[in-house]
Short mmCIF file of N, CA and C in Angstrom, two decimals:
data_model
loop_
_atom_site.label_atom_id
_atom_site.label_comp_id
_atom_site.label_asym_id
_atom_site.label_seq_id
_atom_site.Cartn_x
_atom_site.Cartn_y
_atom_site.Cartn_z
N MET S 126 -4.14 15.88 38.76
CA MET S 126 -4.40 14.07 39.80
C MET S 126 -2.70 14.13 39.72
N PRO S 127 -2.67 14.25 41.08
CA PRO S 127 -1.16 13.81 41.18
C PRO S 127 -0.69 12.41 41.52
N ASN S 128 -1.75 11.35 41.99
CA ASN S 128 -1.51 10.19 42.08
C ASN S 128 -1.96 9.16 41.25
N SER S 129 -2.01 10.13 39.83
CA SER S 129 -2.70 9.03 38.72
C SER S 129 -1.61 8.37 38.18
N PRO S 130 -1.88 6.99 38.04
CA PRO S 130 -0.84 6.17 37.01
C PRO S 130 -0.47 6.82 35.95
N PHE S 131 -1.06 7.50 35.63
CA PHE S 131 -1.01 8.14 33.82
C PHE S 131 0.04 9.40 34.01
N ARG S 132 0.26 9.98 35.00
CA ARG S 132 0.94 10.77 35.62
C ARG S 132 2.15 10.33 35.57
N ALA S 133 2.58 9.05 36.21
CA ALA S 133 4.21 8.29 36.46
C ALA S 133 4.91 8.05 34.80
N VAL S 134 4.07 7.91 33.73
CA VAL S 134 4.83 8.19 32.43
C VAL S 134 4.75 9.75 32.01
N SER S 135 6.03 9.88 31.43
CA SER S 135 5.95 11.62 31.27
C SER S 135 6.41 11.91 29.58
N HIS S 136 5.95 11.08 28.96
CA HIS S 136 6.32 10.97 27.65
C HIS S 136 4.94 12.24 26.97
N PRO S 137 5.47 12.95 26.05
CA PRO S 137 5.09 14.14 25.46
C PRO S 137 3.44 13.09 24.91
N ALA S 138 4.13 12.15 23.87
CA ALA S 138 2.60 11.35 22.91
C ALA S 138 1.70 10.94 24.30
N ILE S 139 2.05 10.36 25.51
CA ILE S 139 1.04 9.44 26.48
C ILE S 139 0.59 10.71 26.83
N ASP S 140 1.39 11.82 27.27
CA ASP S 140 0.08 12.89 27.76
C ASP S 140 -0.50 13.20 27.13
N PHE S 141 -0.30 13.69 25.71
CA PHE S 141 -1.36 14.09 24.20
C PHE S 141 -2.69 12.82 24.27
N LEU S 142 -2.12 11.84 24.08
CA LEU S 142 -3.30 10.50 24.33
C LEU S 142 -4.00 10.70 25.46
N VAL S 143 -3.67 10.81 26.55
CA VAL S 143 -4.47 11.12 27.81
C VAL S 143 -5.26 12.11 27.70
N THR S 144 -4.85 13.21 27.34
CA THR S 144 -5.54 14.34 27.28
C THR S 144 -6.61 14.54 25.83
N PHE S 145 -6.20 13.84 24.96
CA PHE S 145 -7.14 13.80 23.64
C PHE S 145 -8.52 12.91 24.23
N LEU S 146 -8.25 12.08 24.71
CA LEU S 146 -9.18 10.62 24.90
C LEU S 146 -9.90 11.46 26.42
N ARG S 147 -9.49 12.07 27.24
CA ARG S 147 -10.52 12.63 28.30
C ARG S 147 -11.04 13.66 27.53
N GLY S 148 -10.59 14.47 26.59
CA GLY S 148 -11.80 15.20 26.19
C GLY S 148 -12.86 14.71 25.13
N ARG S 149 -12.27 13.68 24.53
CA ARG S 149 -13.44 13.10 24.21
C ARG S 149 -14.48 12.25 24.86
N VAL S 150 -13.94 11.67 25.71
CA VAL S 150 -14.80 11.23 27.22
C VAL S 150 -15.74 12.29 27.33
N GLN S 151 -15.36 13.30 27.81
CA GLN S 151 -15.86 14.54 28.43
C GLN S 151 -17.10 15.03 27.09
N ARG S 152 -16.50 15.25 26.04
CA ARG S 152 -17.73 15.48 24.69
C ARG S 152 -18.85 14.50 24.68
N ALA S 153 -18.59 13.24 25.28
CA ALA S 153 -19.38 12.13 25.01
C ALA S 153 -20.41 12.55 26.18
N ARG S 154 -19.84 12.53 26.99
CA ARG S 154 -20.86 12.57 28.24
C ARG S 154 -21.67 14.01 28.01
N SER S 155 -21.27 14.99 27.42
CA SER S 155 -21.70 16.42 27.72
C SER S 155 -22.84 16.29 27.15
N GLY S 156 -22.89 15.57 25.94
CA GLY S 156 -24.16 15.22 24.96
C GLY S 156 -24.14 16.15 23.42
N GLU S 157 -22.62 16.49 23.22
CA GLU S 157 -22.58 17.41 21.94
C GLU S 157 -22.47 16.22 21.02
N LEU S 158 -22.34 15.16 21.08
CA LEU S 158 -21.99 13.83 20.03
C LEU S 158 -23.97 13.68 19.27
N ASP S 159 -24.68 14.45 20.31
CA ASP S 159 -26.39 14.33 19.63
C ASP S 159 -26.42 14.70 17.93
N ARG S 160 -25.64 15.83 17.84
CA ARG S 160 -25.85 16.09 16.45
C ARG S 160 -25.55 15.14 15.54
N GLY S 161 -24.28 14.47 15.63
CA GLY S 161 -24.35 13.07 14.87
C GLY S 161 -25.27 12.22 14.92
N ALA S 162 -25.55 11.75 15.99
CA ALA S 162 -26.68 10.99 15.99
C ALA S 162 -28.14 11.31 15.33
N SER S 163 -28.28 12.65 15.12
CA SER S 163 -29.44 13.58 15.02
C SER S 163 -29.45 13.18 13.31
N ALA S 164 -28.32 13.37 12.80
CA ALA S 164 -27.80 13.41 11.55
C ALA S 164 -28.20 11.79 11.10
N VAL S 165 -27.09 10.66 11.63
CA VAL S 165 -27.75 9.44 11.10
C VAL S 165 -29.35 9.17 11.16
N GLU S 166 -29.96 9.59 12.19
CA GLU S 166 -31.46 9.76 12.12
C GLU S 166 -32.51 10.13 11.18
N TRP S 167 -32.02 11.15 10.96
CA TRP S 167 -32.29 11.97 9.37
C TRP S 167 -31.39 10.99 7.96
N VAL S 168 -30.84 10.45 8.09
CA VAL S 168 -30.27 9.54 6.74
C VAL S 168 -31.21 8.49 7.09
N ILE S 169 -31.36 7.37 8.02
CA ILE S 169 -31.77 6.66 7.77
C ILE S 169 -33.60 6.61 7.63
N ILE S 170 -33.92 7.82 7.97
CA ILE S 170 -35.31 8.25 7.76
C ILE S 170 -35.73 8.56 6.33
N SER S 171 -34.51 9.34 5.89
CA SER S 171 -34.47 9.32 4.13
C SER S 171 -34.68 8.38 3.40
N ALA S 172 -33.76 7.85 3.79
CA ALA S 172 -34.01 6.15 2.89
C ALA S 172 -34.82 5.07 3.32
N VAL S 173 -35.83 5.16 4.47
CA VAL S 173 -36.96 4.37 4.51
C VAL S 173 -37.82 5.46 3.46
N VAL S 174 -38.09 6.64 3.63
CA VAL S 174 -38.85 7.31 2.64
C VAL S 174 -38.55 6.99 1.00
N VAL S 175 -37.47 7.11 0.86
CA VAL S 175 -36.96 6.74 -0.79
C VAL S 175 -37.22 5.55 -1.22
N ALA S 176 -37.41 4.49 -0.29
CA ALA S 176 -37.26 3.33 -0.14
C ALA S 176 -38.94 3.35 -0.34
N ILE S 177 -40.06 3.59 0.03
CA ILE S 177 -41.36 3.79 0.11
C ILE S 177 -41.76 4.45 -1.15
N VAL S 178 -41.28 5.38 -1.18
CA VAL S 178 -41.65 5.95 -2.68
C VAL S 178 -41.19 5.07 -4.01
N GLY S 179 -40.07 4.30 -3.66
CA GLY S 179 -39.60 3.41 -5.26
C GLY S 179 -40.71 2.39 -5.12
N VAL S 180 -40.95 2.08 -3.92
CA VAL S 180 -42.08 0.65 -3.89
C VAL S 180 -43.51 1.32 -4.77
N VAL S 181 -43.59 2.37 -4.82
CA VAL S 181 -44.99 2.84 -4.68
C VAL S 181 -45.00 3.29 -6.23
N ALA S 182 -43.48 3.72 -6.50
CA ALA S 182 -43.42 4.50 -8.41
C ALA S 182 -43.63 2.90 -8.97
N ALA S 183 -43.23 1.50 -8.59
CA ALA S 183 -43.12 0.84 -9.11
C ALA S 183 -44.37 0.23 -9.43
N VAL S 184 -45.30 0.13 -7.98
CA VAL S 184 -46.69 -0.40 -8.08
C VAL S 184 -47.39 0.52 -9.02
N ILE S 185 -47.37 1.42 -9.21
CA ILE S 185 -48.23 2.36 -10.16
C ILE S 185 -47.60 2.33 -11.79
N ASN S 186 -46.15 1.93 -12.01
CA ASN S 186 -45.73 1.68 -13.21
C ASN S 186 -46.24 0.49 -13.29
N MET S 187 -46.37 -0.67 -12.74
CA MET S 187 -47.02 -1.85 -13.55
C MET S 187 -48.27 -1.57 -13.47
N ALA S 188 -49.50 -0.73 -12.82
CA ALA S 188 -50.54 -0.75 -13.10
C ALA S 188 -50.71 0.13 -14.31
N LEU S 189 -49.95 1.07 -14.65
CA LEU S 189 -50.40 1.73 -16.22
C LEU S 189 -49.66 0.81 -17.20
N LYS S 190 -48.36 -0.23 -16.79
CA LYS S 190 -48.20 -1.04 -17.95
C LYS S 190 -49.54 -1.98 -18.37
N GLU S 191 -50.25 -2.33 -17.44
CA GLU S 191 -51.22 -3.20 -17.57
C GLU S 191 -52.39 -2.57 -18.01
N GLY S 192 -52.94 -1.16 -17.78
CA GLY S 192 -53.63 -0.44 -18.52
C GLY S 192 -53.29 -0.33 -19.78
N ALA S 193 -52.13 0.30 -20.10
CA ALA S 193 -51.97 -0.14 -21.57
C ALA S 193 -51.76 -0.89 -22.05
N ASP S 194 -51.78 -2.14 -21.80
CA ASP S 194 -51.54 -3.39 -22.34
C ASP S 194 -53.12 -3.83 -22.37
N LYS S 195 -54.06 -3.35 -21.83
CA LYS S 195 -55.51 -3.54 -22.06
C LYS S 195 -56.05 -2.99 -23.30
N VAL S 196 -55.20 -1.73 -23.14
CA VAL S 196 -55.96 -0.88 -24.39
C VAL S 196 -55.35 -1.28 -25.58
N THR S 197 -54.10 -1.09 -25.58
CA THR S 197 -53.67 -1.92 -26.84
C THR S 197 -54.53 -3.18 -27.56
N LYS S 198 -54.61 -4.10 -26.36
CA LYS S 198 -55.79 -5.27 -26.90
C LYS S 198 -57.05 -5.15 -27.53
N CYS S 199 -57.38 -4.19 -26.98
CA CYS S 199 -58.64 -3.63 -27.17
C CYS S 199 -58.59 -2.70 -28.59
N ILE S 200 -57.48 -2.36 -28.78
CA ILE S 200 -57.83 -1.89 -29.97
C ILE S 200 -57.52 -2.61 -31.07
N GLU S 201 -56.71 -3.54 -30.81
CA GLU S 201 -56.31 -4.74 -31.88
C GLU S 201 -57.62 -5.36 -32.26
N GLY S 202 -58.26 -5.36 -31.16
CA GLY S 202 -59.37 -6.66 -31.05
C GLY S 202 -60.77 -5.82 -31.45
N ALA S 203 -60.73 -4.64 -31.28
CA ALA S 203 -61.96 -3.65 -31.79
C ALA S 203 -62.55 -4.24 -33.35
N ASP S 204 -63.83 -4.82 -32.96
CA ASP S 204 -64.53 -4.78 -34.43
C ASP S 204 -65.23 -3.42 -34.93
N GLU S 205 -65.51 -3.90 -36.17
CA GLU S 205 -66.07 -2.69 -36.87
C GLU S 205 -66.98 -1.27 -36.35
N ASN S 206 -67.78 -1.64 -35.35
CA ASN S 206 -68.57 -0.88 -34.22
C ASN S 206 -67.72 0.17 -33.42
N GLY S 207 -66.13 -0.48 -33.22
CA GLY S 207 -65.76 0.05 -32.20
C GLY S 207 -65.51 0.01 -30.69
N THR S 208 -66.00 -1.32 -30.49
CA THR S 208 -66.18 -1.93 -29.47
C THR S 208 -65.22 -3.15 -29.44
N CYS S 209 -64.62 -3.34 -28.00
CA CYS S 209 -63.76 -4.32 -27.61
C CYS S 209 -64.31 -5.47 -27.19
N LYS S 210 -63.46 -6.69 -28.07
CA LYS S 210 -64.12 -8.09 -27.45
C LYS S 210 -63.97 -8.82 -26.66
#
């Protein structure tokens, strides 16, 4: 690029920055960054699955606690025949 405005300044730091940015743009256009996007998708999917499992576990825990409370009340209130009141 002989007519490029970036070549008018010939400081090594500017040259490095321009080369670095061109490489980043080329990688972004080539699709090499899809691996990172795929990893982010997997993290999001995993977080959703963990949240669903947590909700299901909480529901099961509440159901078991209610059942245990019913059994406790039944045992405490049982008559001499062994039946719940």
